Coordinates of C-alpha atoms in Angstrom, one line a residue:
X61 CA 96.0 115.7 38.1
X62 CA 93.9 117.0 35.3
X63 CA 93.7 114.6 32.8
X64 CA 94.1 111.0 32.4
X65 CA 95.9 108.7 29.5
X66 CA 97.7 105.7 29.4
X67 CA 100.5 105.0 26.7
X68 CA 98.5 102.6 23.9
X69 CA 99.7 99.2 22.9
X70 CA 102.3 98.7 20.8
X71 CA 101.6 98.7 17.1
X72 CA 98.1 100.4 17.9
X73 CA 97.2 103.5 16.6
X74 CA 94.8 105.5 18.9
X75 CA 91.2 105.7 17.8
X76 CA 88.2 107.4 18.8
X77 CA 84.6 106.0 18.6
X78 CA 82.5 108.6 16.3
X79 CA 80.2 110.4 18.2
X80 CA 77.0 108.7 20.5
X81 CA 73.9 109.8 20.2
X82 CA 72.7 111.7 23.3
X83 CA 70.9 109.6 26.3
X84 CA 67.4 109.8 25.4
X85 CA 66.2 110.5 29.4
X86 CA 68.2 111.2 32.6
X87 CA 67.3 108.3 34.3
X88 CA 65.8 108.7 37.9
X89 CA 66.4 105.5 39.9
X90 CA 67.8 107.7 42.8
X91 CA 64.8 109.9 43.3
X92 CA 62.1 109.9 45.4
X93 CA 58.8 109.2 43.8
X94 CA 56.3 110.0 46.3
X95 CA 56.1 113.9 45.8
X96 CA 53.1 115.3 45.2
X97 CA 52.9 117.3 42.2
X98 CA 52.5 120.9 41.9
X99 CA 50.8 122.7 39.4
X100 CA 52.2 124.0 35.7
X101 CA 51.9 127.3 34.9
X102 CA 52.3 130.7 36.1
X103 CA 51.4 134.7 34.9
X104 CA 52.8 136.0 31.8
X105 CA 55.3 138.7 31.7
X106 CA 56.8 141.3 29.1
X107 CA 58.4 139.9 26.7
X108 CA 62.4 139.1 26.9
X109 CA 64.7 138.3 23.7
X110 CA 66.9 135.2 24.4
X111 CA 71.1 135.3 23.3
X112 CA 72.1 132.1 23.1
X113 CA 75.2 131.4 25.7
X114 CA 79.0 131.1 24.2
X115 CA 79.7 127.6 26.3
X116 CA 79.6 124.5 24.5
X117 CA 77.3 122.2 23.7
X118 CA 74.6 124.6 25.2
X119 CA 71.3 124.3 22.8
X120 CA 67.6 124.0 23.0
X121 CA 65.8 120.9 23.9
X122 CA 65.2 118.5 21.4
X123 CA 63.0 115.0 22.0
X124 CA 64.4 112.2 22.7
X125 CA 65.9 109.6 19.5
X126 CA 64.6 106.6 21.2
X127 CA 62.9 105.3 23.9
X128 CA 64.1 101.4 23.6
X129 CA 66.2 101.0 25.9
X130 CA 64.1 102.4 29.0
X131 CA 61.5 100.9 31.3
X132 CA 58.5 101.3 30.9
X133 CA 57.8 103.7 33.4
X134 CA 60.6 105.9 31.7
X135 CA 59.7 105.2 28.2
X136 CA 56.3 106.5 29.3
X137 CA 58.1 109.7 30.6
X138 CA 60.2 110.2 27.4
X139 CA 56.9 110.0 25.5
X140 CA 54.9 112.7 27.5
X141 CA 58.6 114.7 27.2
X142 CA 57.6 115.2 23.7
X143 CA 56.9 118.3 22.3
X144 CA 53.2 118.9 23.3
X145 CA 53.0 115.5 25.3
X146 CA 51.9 117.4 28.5
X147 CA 54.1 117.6 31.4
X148 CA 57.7 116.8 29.5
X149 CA 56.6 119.8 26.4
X150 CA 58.6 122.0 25.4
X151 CA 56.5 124.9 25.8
X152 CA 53.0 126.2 26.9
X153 CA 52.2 128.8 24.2
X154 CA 54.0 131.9 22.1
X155 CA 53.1 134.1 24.7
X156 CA 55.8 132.9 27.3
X157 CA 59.1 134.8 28.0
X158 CA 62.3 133.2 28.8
X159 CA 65.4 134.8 31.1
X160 CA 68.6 135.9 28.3
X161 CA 71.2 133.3 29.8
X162 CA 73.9 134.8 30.6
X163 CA 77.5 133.5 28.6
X164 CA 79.3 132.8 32.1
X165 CA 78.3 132.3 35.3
X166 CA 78.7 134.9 38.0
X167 CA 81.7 135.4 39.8
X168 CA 81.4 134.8 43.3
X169 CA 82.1 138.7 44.0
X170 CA 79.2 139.8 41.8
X171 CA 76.4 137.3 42.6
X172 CA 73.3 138.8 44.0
X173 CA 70.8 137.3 46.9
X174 CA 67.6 136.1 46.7
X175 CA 65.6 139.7 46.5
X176 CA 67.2 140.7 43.3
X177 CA 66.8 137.1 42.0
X178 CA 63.3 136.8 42.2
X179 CA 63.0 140.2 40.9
X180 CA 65.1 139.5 37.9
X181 CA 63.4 136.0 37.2
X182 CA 60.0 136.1 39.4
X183 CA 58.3 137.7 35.8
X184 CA 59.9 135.1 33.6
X185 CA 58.0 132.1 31.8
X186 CA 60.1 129.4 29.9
X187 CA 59.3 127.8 26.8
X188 CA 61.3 124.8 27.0
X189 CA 61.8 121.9 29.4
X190 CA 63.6 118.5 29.3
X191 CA 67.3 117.7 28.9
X192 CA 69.3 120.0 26.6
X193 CA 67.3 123.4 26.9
X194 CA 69.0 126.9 26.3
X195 CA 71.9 127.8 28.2
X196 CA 72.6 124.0 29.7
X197 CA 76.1 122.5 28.6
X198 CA 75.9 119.0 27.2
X199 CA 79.8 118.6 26.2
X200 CA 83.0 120.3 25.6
X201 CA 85.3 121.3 22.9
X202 CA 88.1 119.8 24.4
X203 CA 89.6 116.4 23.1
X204 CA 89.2 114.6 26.6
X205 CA 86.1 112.7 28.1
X206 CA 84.6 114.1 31.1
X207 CA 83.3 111.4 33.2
X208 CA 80.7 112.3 36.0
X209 CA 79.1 110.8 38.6
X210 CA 76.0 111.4 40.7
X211 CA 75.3 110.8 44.3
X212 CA 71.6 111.5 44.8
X213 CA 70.4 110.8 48.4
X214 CA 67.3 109.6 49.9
X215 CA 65.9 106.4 50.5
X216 CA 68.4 103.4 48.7
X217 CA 70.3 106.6 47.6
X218 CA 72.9 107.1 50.3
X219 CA 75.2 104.3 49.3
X220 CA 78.9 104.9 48.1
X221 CA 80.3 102.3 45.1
X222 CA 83.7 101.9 47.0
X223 CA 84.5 99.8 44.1
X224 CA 83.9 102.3 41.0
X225 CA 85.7 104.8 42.9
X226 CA 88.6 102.4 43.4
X227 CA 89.2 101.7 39.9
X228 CA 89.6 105.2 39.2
X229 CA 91.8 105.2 41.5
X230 CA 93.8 102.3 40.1
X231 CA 93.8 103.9 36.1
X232 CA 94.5 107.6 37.5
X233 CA 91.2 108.4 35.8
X234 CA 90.1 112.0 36.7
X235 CA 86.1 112.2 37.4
X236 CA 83.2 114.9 38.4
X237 CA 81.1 113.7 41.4
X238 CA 77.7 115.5 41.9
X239 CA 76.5 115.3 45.4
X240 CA 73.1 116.0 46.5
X241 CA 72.4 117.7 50.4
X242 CA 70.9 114.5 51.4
X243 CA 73.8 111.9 50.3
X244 CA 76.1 114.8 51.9
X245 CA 73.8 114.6 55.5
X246 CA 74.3 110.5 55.1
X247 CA 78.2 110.5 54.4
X248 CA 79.5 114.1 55.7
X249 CA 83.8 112.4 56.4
X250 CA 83.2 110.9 53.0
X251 CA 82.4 114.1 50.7
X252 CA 85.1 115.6 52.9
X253 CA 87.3 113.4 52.0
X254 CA 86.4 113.1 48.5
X255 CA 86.5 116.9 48.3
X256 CA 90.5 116.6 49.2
X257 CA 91.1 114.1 46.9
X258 CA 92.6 115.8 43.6
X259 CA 91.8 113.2 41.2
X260 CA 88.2 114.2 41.9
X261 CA 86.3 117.5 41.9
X262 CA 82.8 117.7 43.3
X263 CA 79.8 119.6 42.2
X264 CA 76.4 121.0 43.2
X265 CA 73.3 118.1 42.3
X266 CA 70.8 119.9 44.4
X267 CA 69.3 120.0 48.1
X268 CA 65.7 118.0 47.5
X269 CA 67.0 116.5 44.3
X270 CA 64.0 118.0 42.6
X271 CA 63.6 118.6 38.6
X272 CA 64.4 122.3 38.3
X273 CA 61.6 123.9 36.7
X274 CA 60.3 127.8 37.9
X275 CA 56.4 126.9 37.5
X276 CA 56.4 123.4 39.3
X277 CA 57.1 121.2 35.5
X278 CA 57.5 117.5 36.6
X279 CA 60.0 115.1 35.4
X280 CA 59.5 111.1 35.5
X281 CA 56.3 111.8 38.0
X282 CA 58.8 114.2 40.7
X283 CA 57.6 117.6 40.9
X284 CA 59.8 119.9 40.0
X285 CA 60.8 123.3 41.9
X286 CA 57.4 125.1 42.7
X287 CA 58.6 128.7 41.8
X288 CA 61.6 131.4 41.0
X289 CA 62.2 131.2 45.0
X290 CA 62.4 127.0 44.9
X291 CA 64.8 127.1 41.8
X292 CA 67.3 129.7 44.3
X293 CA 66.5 127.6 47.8
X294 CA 67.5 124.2 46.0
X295 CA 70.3 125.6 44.0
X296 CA 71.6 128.0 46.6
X297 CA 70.8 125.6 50.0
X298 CA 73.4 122.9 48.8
X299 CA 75.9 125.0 47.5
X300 CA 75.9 126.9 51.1
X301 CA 76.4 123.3 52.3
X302 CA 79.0 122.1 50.2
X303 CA 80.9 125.2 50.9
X304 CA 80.7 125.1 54.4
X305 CA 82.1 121.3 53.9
X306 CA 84.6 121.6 51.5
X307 CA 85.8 125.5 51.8
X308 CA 85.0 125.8 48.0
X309 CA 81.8 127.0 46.3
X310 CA 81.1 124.3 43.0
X311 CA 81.0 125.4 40.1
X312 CA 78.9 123.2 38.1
X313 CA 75.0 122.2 38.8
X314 CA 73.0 119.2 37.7
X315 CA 69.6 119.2 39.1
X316 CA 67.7 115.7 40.2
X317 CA 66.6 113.9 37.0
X318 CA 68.5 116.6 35.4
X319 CA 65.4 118.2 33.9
X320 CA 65.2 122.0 33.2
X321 CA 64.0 125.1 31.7
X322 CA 65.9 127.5 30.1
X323 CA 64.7 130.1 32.9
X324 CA 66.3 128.1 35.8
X325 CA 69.6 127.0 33.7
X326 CA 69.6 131.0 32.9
X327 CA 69.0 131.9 37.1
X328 CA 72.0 128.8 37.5
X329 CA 74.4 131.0 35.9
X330 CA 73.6 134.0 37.1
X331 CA 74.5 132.3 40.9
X332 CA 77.8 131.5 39.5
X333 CA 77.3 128.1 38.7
X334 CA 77.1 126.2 35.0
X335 CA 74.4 124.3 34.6
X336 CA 75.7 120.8 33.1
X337 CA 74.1 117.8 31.3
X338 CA 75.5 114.9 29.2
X339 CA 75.9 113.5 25.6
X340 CA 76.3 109.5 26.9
X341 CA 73.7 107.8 29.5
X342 CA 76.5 105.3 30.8
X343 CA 74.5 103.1 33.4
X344 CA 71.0 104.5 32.9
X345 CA 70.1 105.5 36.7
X346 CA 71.9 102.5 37.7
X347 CA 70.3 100.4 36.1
X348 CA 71.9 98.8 33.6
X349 CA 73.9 95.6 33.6
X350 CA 77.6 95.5 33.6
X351 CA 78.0 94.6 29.9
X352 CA 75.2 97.5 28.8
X353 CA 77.3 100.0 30.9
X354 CA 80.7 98.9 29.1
X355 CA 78.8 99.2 26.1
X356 CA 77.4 102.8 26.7
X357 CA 80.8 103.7 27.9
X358 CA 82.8 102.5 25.0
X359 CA 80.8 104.7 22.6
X360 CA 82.7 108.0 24.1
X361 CA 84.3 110.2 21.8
X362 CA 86.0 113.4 22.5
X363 CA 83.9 116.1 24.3
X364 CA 81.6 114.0 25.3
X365 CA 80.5 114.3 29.4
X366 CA 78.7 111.1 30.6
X367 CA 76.7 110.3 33.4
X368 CA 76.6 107.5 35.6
X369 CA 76.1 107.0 39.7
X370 CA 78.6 106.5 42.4
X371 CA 75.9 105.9 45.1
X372 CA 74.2 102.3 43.9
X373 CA 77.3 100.2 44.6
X374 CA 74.7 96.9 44.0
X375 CA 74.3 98.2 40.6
X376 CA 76.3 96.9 37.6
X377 CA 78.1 100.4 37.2
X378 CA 81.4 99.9 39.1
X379 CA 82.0 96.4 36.7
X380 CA 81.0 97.6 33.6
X381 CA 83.4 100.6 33.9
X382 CA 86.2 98.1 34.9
X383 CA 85.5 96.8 31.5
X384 CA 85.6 99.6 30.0
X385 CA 88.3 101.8 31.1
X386 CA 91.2 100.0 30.3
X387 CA 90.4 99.3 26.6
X388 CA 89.2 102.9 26.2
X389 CA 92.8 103.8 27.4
X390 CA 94.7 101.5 25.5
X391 CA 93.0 103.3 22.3
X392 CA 94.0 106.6 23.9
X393 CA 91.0 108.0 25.1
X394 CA 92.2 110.7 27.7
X395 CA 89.6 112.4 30.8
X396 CA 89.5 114.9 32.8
X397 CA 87.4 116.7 35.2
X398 CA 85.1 119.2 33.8
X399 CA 86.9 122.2 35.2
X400 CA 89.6 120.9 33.0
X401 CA 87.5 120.7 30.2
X402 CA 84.6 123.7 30.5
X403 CA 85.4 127.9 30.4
X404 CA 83.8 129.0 33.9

């Protein structure tokens, strides 16, 4: 159970919207925002080349296009993400040195522990931070839509949207659900359950739900990951989890906020997992209105992976994607799970 399509009306010729613009912040509604930051910067080290990895949609970070459609505590975020607006840069000097990301993730036979980790990466400094750094994957190459969905824990995060879920359900429409350690500790029978469900895969969204950054880079005010050993502990604590739960290890990794630098998108890989972001925003943290989700959502085109939440059922997610489903079906749109759709 794949992919996803349902036979267009008659008469209609199937159609696909041109391309959306990317989201201009990953939202963080579900995070907790009473971390205390820790500071940026850490020692140089020799210098590193960077190879750019085969998977698609994988690039460097670029600002955001806009900032209109945020509050203003995000639109002050996407400002300082700017290249040389402090904490959201994209780099602290010329002198930095950046992991080579690898072009596939690890296979679970060859990945190494923690020692050999913070030995490979411990030296490292990036030179980018946001969004869509080196070595993340933003979409796919394949003619479907990969729809995913994040659960992020913590407090008002630990909810389940019953009702999004169920219209999946109903349209057969295949979805990615990242789950965090603390929406797993609030609802262990229901990401068991979900796990067994084939329309569904699940996927690693962290243990603290932290930005992932190796030298403590903030995203939205939440302090990111202190250190190389804090990018493997909230990467590598979940996934433990979720395999313990489920029997399988994920294979796919969006941190909390889903900010990164290319250093800890490289050290994803190299633990077997591909670190994932998005081309369409599709209910901004859950926080957008039914009618502004089906119209985020009816901008898909093929390749495109969206975000949205499945843990804010009082949010207008599950009714603007009632909205939009079936019309995106009727025009042929297909989806399908990003194991479906991404070379792992």
């Amino acid at each position: 159970m794949g992919d996803s399509k349902r036979r267009p009306l008659a008469g209609r010729r199937s159609v696909l919207l041109g391309m959306a613009g990317l989201a201009s912040a990953a939202l963080a509604a579900c995070a907790d925002n009473g971390r205390s930051a820790f500071p940026d910067g850490a020692g140089a080290g020799p210098a590193s080349p960077v190879t750019q990895p085969s998977a698609p949609g994988a690039g460097p970070a670029t600002p955001p296009p806009s900032i209109a459609a945020l509050s203003s505590e995000q639109a002050a975020a996407a400002i300082a993400a700017k290249p040389g607006g402090g904490e959201g840069g994209s780099g602290e000097g010329g002198d930095s040195t950046v992991a080579p990301p690898s072009s596939v993730p690890a296979s679970p036979a060859t990945i190494p522990g923690k020692p050999q980790i913070l030995a490979e990466f411990g030296p490292l400094r990036p030179q980018e931070w946001g969004l869509h750094v080196t070595g993340v994957v933003n979409n796919s190459a394949s003619q479907h839509v990969a729809l995913t969905f994040d659960a992020c824990g913590g407090p008002g995060g630990t909810g389940c949207d019953h009702k999004l879920l169920k219209s999946l359900r109903s349209l057969n429409v295949p979805a990615t659900l990242f789950i965090n350690s603390r929406w797993i500790a609030a609802n262990r029978s229901l990401a068991s359950e979900l796990a067994a469900e084939p329309l569904f895969e699940l996927a690693n969204h962290g243990t603290l739900h932290l930005p992932l950054s190796v030298n403590g880079r903030s995203a939205y005010g939440i302090a990111g990951t202190a250190n190389p050993a804090a990018v493997y502990e909230e990467l590598m604590g979940n996934q433990a989890l979720m395999l313990e739960l489920t029997g399988v290890s994920p294979r796919f990794f969006r941190p909390g906020t889903a900010f990164y630098d290319e250093v800890a998108a490289s050290m994803t890989r190299r633990l077997g997992m591909l670190p994932v972001n998005f081309t369409v925003n599709g209910d901004g943290g859950a926080t957008f209105s039914p009618v502004t989700v089906a119209g985020e959502v009816a901008k898909v085109a093929a390749g495109d992976i969206v975000i949205s939440h499945f843990n804010r059922p009082a949010s207008g997610t599950a009714e603007g994607y009632a909205k939009a489903l079936p019309r995106l079906l009727d025009r042929g749109v297909t989806f399908a799970r990003l194991g479906d759709v991404l070379p792992v």
